[in-house]
mmCIF file of C-alpha atoms in Angstrom:
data_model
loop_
_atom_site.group_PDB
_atom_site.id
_atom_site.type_symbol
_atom_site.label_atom_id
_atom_site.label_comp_id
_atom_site.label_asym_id
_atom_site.label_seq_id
_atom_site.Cartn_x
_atom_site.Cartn_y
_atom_site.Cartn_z
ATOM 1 C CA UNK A 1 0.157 -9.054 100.779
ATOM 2 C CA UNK A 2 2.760 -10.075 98.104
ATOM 3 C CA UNK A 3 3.912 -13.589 98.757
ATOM 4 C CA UNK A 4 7.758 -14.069 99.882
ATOM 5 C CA UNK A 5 9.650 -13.997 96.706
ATOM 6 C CA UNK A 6 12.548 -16.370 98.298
ATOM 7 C CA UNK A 7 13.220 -19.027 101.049
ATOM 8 C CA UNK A 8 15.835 -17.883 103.505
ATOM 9 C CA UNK A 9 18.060 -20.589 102.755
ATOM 10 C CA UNK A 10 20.829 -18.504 100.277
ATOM 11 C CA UNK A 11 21.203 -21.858 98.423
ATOM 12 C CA UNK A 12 19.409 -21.597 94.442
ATOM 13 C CA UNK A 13 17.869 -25.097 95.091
ATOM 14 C CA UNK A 14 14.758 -25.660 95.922
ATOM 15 C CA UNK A 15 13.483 -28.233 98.252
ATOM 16 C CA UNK A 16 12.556 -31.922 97.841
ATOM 17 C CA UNK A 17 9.027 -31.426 96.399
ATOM 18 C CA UNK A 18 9.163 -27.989 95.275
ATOM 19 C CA UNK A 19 11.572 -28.796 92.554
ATOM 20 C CA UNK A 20 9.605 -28.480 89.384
ATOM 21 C CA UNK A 21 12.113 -30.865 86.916
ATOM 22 C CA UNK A 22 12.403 -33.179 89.510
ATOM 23 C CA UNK A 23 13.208 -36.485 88.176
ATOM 24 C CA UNK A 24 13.209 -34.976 84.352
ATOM 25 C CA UNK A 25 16.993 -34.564 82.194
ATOM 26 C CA UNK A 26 17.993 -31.784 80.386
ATOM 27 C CA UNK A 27 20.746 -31.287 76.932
ATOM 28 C CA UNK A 28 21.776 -27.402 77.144
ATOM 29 C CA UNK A 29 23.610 -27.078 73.735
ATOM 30 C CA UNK A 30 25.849 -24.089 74.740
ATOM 31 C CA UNK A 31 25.718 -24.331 78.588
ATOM 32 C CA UNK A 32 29.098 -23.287 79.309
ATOM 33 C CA UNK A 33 28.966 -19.407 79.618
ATOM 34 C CA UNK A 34 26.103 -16.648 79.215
ATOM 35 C CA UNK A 35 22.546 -17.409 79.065
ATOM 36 C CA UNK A 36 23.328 -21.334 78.387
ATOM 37 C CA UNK A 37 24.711 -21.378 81.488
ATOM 38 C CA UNK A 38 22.208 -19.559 83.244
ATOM 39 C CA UNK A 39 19.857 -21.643 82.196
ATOM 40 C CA UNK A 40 22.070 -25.413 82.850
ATOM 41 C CA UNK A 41 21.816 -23.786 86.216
ATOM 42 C CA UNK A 42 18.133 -22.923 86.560
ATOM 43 C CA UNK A 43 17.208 -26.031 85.389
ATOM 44 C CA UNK A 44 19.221 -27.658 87.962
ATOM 45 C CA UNK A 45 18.121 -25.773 90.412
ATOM 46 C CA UNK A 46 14.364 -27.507 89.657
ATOM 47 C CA UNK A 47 16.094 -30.569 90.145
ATOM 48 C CA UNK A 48 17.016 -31.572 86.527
ATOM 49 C CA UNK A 49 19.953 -33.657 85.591
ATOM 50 C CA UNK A 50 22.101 -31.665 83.078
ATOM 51 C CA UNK A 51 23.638 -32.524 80.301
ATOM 52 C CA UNK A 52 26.293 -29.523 79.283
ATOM 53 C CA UNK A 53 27.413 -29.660 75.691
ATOM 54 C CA UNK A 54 30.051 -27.006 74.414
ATOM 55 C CA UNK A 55 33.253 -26.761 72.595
ATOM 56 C CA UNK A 56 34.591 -24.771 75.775
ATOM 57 C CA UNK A 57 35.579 -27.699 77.743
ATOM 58 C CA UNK A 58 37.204 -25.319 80.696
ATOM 59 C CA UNK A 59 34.066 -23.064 81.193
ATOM 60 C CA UNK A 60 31.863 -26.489 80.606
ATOM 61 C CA UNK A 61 33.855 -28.438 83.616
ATOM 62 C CA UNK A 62 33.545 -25.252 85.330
ATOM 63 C CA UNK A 63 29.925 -24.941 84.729
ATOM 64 C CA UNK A 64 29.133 -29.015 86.371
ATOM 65 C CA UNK A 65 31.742 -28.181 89.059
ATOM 66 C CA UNK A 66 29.329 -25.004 90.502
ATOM 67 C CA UNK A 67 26.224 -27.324 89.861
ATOM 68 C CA UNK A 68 27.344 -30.233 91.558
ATOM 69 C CA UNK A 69 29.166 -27.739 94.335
ATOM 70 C CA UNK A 70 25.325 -26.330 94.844
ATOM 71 C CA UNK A 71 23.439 -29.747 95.405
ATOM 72 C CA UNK A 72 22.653 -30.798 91.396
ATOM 73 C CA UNK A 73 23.390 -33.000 89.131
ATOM 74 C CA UNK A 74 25.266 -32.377 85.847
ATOM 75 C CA UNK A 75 27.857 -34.033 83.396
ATOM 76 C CA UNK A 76 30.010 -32.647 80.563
ATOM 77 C CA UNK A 77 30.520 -33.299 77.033
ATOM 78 C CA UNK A 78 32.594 -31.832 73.908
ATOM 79 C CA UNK A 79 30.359 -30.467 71.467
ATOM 80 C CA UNK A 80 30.651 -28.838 68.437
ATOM 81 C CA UNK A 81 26.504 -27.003 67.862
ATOM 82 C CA UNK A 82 27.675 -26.905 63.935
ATOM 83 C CA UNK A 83 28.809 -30.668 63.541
ATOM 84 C CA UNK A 84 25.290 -33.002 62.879
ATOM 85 C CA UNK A 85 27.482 -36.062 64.476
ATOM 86 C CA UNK A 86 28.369 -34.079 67.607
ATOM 87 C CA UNK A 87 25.182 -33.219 68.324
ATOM 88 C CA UNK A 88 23.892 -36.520 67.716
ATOM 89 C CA UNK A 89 26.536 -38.246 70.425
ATOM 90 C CA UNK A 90 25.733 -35.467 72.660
ATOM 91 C CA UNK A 91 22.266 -36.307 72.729
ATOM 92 C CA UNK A 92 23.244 -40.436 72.861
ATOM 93 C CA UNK A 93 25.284 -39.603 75.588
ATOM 94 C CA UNK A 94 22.874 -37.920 77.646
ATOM 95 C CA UNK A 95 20.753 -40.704 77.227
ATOM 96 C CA UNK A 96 23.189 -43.410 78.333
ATOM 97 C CA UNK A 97 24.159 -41.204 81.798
ATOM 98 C CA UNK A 98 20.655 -40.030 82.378
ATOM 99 C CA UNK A 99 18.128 -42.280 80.718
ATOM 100 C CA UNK A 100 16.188 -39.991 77.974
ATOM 101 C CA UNK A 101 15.864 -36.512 77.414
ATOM 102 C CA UNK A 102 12.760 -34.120 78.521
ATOM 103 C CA UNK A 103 14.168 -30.811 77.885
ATOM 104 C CA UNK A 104 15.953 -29.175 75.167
ATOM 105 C CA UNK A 105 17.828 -25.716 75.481
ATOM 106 C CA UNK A 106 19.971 -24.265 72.363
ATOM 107 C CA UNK A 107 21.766 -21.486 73.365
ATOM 108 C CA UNK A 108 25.255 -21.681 71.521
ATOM 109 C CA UNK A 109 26.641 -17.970 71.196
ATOM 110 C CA UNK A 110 29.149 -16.192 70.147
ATOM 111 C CA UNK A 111 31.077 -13.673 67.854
ATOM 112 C CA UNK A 112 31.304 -15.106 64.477
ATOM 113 C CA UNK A 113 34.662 -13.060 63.692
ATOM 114 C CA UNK A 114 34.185 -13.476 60.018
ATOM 115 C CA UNK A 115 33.008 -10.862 57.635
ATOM 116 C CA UNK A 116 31.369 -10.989 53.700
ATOM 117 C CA UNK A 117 30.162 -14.319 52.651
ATOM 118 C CA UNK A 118 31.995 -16.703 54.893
ATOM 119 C CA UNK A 119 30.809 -14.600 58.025
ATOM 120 C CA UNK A 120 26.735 -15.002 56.625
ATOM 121 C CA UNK A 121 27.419 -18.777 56.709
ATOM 122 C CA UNK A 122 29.091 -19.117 59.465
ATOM 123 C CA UNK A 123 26.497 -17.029 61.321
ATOM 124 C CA UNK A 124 23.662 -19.259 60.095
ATOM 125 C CA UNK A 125 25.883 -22.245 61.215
ATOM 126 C CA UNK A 126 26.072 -21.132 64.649
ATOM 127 C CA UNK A 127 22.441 -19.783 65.469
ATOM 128 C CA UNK A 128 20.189 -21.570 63.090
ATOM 129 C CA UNK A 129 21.645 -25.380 61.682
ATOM 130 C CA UNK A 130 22.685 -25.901 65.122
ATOM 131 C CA UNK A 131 19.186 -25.676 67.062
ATOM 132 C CA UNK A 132 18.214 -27.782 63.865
ATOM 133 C CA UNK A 133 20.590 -30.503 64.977
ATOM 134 C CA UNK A 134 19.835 -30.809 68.192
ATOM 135 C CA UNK A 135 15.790 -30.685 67.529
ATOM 136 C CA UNK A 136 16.361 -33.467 65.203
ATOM 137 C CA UNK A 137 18.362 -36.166 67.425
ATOM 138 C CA UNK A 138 16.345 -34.835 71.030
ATOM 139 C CA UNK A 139 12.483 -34.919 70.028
ATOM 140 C CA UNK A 140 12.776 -38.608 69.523
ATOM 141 C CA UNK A 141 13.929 -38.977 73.002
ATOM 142 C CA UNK A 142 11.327 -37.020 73.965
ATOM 143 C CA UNK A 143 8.797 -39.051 72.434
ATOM 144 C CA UNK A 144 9.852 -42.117 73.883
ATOM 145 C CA UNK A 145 9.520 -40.564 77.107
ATOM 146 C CA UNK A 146 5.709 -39.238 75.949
ATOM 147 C CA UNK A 147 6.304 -35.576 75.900
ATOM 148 C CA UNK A 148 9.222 -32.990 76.367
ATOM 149 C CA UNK A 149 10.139 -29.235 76.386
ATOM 150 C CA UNK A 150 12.450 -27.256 73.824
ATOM 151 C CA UNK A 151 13.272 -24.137 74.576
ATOM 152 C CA UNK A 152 15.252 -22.527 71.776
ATOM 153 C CA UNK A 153 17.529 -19.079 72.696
ATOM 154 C CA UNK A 154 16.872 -16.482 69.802
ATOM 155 C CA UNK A 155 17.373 -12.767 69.924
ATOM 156 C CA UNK A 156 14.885 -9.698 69.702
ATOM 157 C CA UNK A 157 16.713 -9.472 66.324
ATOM 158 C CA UNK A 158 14.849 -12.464 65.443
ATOM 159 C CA UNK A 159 11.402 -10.339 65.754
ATOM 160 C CA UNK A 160 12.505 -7.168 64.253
ATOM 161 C CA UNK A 161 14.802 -6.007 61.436
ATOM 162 C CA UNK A 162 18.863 -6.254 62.366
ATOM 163 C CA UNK A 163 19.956 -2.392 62.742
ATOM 164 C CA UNK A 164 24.024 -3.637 61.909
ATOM 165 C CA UNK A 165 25.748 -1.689 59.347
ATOM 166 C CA UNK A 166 27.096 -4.661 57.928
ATOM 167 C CA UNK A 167 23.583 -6.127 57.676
ATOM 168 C CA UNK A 168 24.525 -7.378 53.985
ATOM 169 C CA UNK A 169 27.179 -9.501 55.392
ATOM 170 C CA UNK A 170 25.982 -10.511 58.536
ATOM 171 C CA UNK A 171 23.580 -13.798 59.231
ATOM 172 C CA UNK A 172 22.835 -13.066 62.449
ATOM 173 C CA UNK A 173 19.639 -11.840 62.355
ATOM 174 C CA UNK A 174 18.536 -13.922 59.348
ATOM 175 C CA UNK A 175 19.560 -16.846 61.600
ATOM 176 C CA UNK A 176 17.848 -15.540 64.504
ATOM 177 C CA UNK A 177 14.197 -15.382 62.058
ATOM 178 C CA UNK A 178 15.037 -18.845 61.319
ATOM 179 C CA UNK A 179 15.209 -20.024 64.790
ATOM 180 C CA UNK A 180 11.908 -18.528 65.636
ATOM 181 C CA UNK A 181 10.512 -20.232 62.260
ATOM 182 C CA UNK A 182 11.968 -23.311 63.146
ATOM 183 C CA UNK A 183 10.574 -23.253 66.460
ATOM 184 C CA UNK A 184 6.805 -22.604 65.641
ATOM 185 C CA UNK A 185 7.003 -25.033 62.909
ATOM 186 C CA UNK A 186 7.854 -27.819 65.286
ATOM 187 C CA UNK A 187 5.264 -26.533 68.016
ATOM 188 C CA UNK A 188 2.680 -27.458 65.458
ATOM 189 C CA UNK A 189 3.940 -30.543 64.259
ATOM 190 C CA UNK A 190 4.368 -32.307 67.696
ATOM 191 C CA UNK A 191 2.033 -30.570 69.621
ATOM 192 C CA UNK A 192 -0.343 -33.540 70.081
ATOM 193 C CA UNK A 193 3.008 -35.738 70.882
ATOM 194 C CA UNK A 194 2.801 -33.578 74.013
ATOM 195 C CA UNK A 195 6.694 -31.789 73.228
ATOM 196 C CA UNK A 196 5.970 -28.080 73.962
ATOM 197 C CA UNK A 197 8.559 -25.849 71.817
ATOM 198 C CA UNK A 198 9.384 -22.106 72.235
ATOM 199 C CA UNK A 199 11.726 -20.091 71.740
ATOM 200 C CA UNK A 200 13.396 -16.783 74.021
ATOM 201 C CA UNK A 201 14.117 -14.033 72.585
ATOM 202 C CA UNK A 202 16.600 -11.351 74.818
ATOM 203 C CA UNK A 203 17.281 -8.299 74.359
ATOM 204 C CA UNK A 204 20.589 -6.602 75.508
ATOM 205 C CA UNK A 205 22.141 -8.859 78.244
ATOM 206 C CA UNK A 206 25.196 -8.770 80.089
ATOM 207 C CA UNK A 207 27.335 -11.316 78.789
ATOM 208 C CA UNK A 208 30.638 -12.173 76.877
ATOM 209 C CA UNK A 209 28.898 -11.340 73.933
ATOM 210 C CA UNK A 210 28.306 -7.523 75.173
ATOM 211 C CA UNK A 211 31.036 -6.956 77.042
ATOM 212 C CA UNK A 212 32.798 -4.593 75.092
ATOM 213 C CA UNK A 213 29.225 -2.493 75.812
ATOM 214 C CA UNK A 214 28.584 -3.087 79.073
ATOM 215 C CA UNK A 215 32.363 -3.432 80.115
ATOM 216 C CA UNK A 216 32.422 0.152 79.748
ATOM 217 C CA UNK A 217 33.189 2.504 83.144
ATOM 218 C CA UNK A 218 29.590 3.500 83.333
ATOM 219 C CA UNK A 219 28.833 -0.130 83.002
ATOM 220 C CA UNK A 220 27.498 0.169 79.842
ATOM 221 C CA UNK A 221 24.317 2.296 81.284
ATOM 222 C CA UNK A 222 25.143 5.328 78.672
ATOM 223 C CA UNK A 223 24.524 2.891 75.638
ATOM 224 C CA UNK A 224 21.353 1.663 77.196
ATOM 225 C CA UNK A 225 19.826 4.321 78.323
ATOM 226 C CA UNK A 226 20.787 7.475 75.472
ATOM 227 C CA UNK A 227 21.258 5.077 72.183
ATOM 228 C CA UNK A 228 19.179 2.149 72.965
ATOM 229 C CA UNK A 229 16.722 3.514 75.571
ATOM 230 C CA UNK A 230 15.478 0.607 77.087
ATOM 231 C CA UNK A 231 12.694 1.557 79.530
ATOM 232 C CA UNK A 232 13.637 -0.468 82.173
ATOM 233 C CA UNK A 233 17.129 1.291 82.287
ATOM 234 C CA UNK A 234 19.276 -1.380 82.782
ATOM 235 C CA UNK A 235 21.187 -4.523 81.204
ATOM 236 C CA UNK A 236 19.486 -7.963 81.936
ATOM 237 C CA UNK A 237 21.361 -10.465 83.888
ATOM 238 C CA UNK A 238 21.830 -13.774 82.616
ATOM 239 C CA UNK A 239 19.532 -15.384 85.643
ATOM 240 C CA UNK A 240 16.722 -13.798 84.025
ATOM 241 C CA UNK A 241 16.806 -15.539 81.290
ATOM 242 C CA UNK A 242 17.638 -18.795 82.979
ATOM 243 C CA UNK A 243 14.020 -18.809 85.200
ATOM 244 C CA UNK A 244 12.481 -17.944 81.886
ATOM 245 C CA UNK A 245 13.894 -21.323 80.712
ATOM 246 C CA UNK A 246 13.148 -23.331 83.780
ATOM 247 C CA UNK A 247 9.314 -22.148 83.523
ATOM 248 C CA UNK A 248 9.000 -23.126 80.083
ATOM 249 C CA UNK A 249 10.811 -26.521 80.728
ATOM 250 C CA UNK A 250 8.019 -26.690 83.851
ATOM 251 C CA UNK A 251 4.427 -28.099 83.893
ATOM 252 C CA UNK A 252 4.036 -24.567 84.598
ATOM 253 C CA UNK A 253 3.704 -23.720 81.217
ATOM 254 C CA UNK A 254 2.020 -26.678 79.605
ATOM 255 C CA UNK A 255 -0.214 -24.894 77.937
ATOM 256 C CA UNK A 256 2.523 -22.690 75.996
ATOM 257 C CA UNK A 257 4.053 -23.439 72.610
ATOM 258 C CA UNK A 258 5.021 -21.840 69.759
ATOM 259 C CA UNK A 259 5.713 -18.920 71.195
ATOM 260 C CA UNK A 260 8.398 -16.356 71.263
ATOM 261 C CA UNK A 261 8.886 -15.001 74.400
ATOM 262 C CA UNK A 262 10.635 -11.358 74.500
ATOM 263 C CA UNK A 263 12.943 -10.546 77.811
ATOM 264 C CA UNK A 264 14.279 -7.462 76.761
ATOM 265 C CA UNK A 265 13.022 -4.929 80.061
ATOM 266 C CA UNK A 266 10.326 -2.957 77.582
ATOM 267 C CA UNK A 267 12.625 -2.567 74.573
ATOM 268 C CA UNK A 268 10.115 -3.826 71.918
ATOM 269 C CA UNK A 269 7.074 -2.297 73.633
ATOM 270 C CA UNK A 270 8.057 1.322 72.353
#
């Protein structure tokens, strides 16, 4: 018999001991909207204290307000991903509210808006210097508090070729490659410092991002099942990337690093 999936309490917050980040504090660079958010959440949800950082500061607030509203514990700050300082007092300040830093999520999105050269750089801005910011300033905390988990947000484009027309002026997926680079590179080098880094990599997920896709009045199912055919037949929900995070920010997975883990419901298996 299948164990029960879910409590019968509606509330996403587990109880006293079952909380698996219990006691640990969390940075989620990009936490404001989309898969950031989903993951601020998750984390709280296993008990973490959460540190959003995001240049939305509406959606942020918004963000703590549903955390605290569901039990957690969470705190806002300004942050611009592409400005080294930024990061670097969003990472100080988590420190001062919450006393260190265990895990690490980078998930700053967006739609870079620019095209040619400036729309490259921008793109590699965004996706790739930023995670490298944020590693930089938060694996010292976490060595100071003798281990830690980053969790870096990618793209299936950052396992596969980009398919964009514009792929000559585009950084996306070069940026993407770079993130999962950047992550196995660090795996190795503080592996026996006991910080576990990975990195997820989703496929086509309902958010901002897509919604001109999945916005659509067949919900977007058209595009993903006739153009893209992803064998699952359906978008992914931002949640399901968020328990993805919380497991790899869990004892749960000690034993993982270095790895890029694809949630894209079968796309890359065909």
């Amino acid at each position: 018999m299948r164990k029960k999936q879910h409590s019968e309490d509606n509330s996403i917050f587990a109880k006293g001991s079952m909380m698996k980040l219990s006691g640990r504090c969390a940075l989620v660079i990009g936490g404001s909207a989309g898969l950031g958010r989903a993951s601020a959440e998750a984390c709280a949800a296993e008990g973490a204290s959460v540190m959003i950082a995001d240049i939305n500061d509406k959606a942020g607030t918004d963000t703590v307000a549903a955390i605290r509203e569901a039990g957690g514990s969470a705190s806002f700050i300004h942050t611009d991903g592409t400005d080294d300082a930024a990061v670097k007092a969003a990472v100080d300040e988590t420190v001062a509210q919450f006393g260190g830093v265990d895990i690490l999520v980078n998930s700053i999105g967006g739609n870079e808006g620019r095209s040619g050269d400036a729309g490259w750089h921008l793109s590699i801005d965004l996706f790739l210097k930023s995670s490298y910011y944020a590693c930089k300033y938060a694996i010292p905390e976490m060595e100071k508090r003798g281990g830690g988990s980053v969790i870096n947000v990618a793209s299936i484009a950052g396992v596969t070729g980009s398919t964009a027309t514009d792929v000559m002026t585009t950084g996306y997926a070069c940026a993407k490659h770079g993130v999962v680079g950047l992550t196995r590179t660090l795996a190795l080098a503080y592996a026996k410092k006991n910080i576990r880094v990975n990195v997820i990599c989703p496929g086509y997920f309902k958010t901002d991002m897509t919604v001109s896709l999945h916005g659509k009045e067949d919900g977007g199912l058209a595009h993903i099942n006739e153009n893209l055919r992803v064998p699952m037949g359906r978008w992914g929900e931002p949640r399901e990337i968020g328990t993805v995070a919380a497991f790899l920010a869990s004892d749960d997975s000690s034993f993982i690093t270095g790895q890029p883990i694809v949630v894209d419901g079968g796309f890359m298996a065909r």
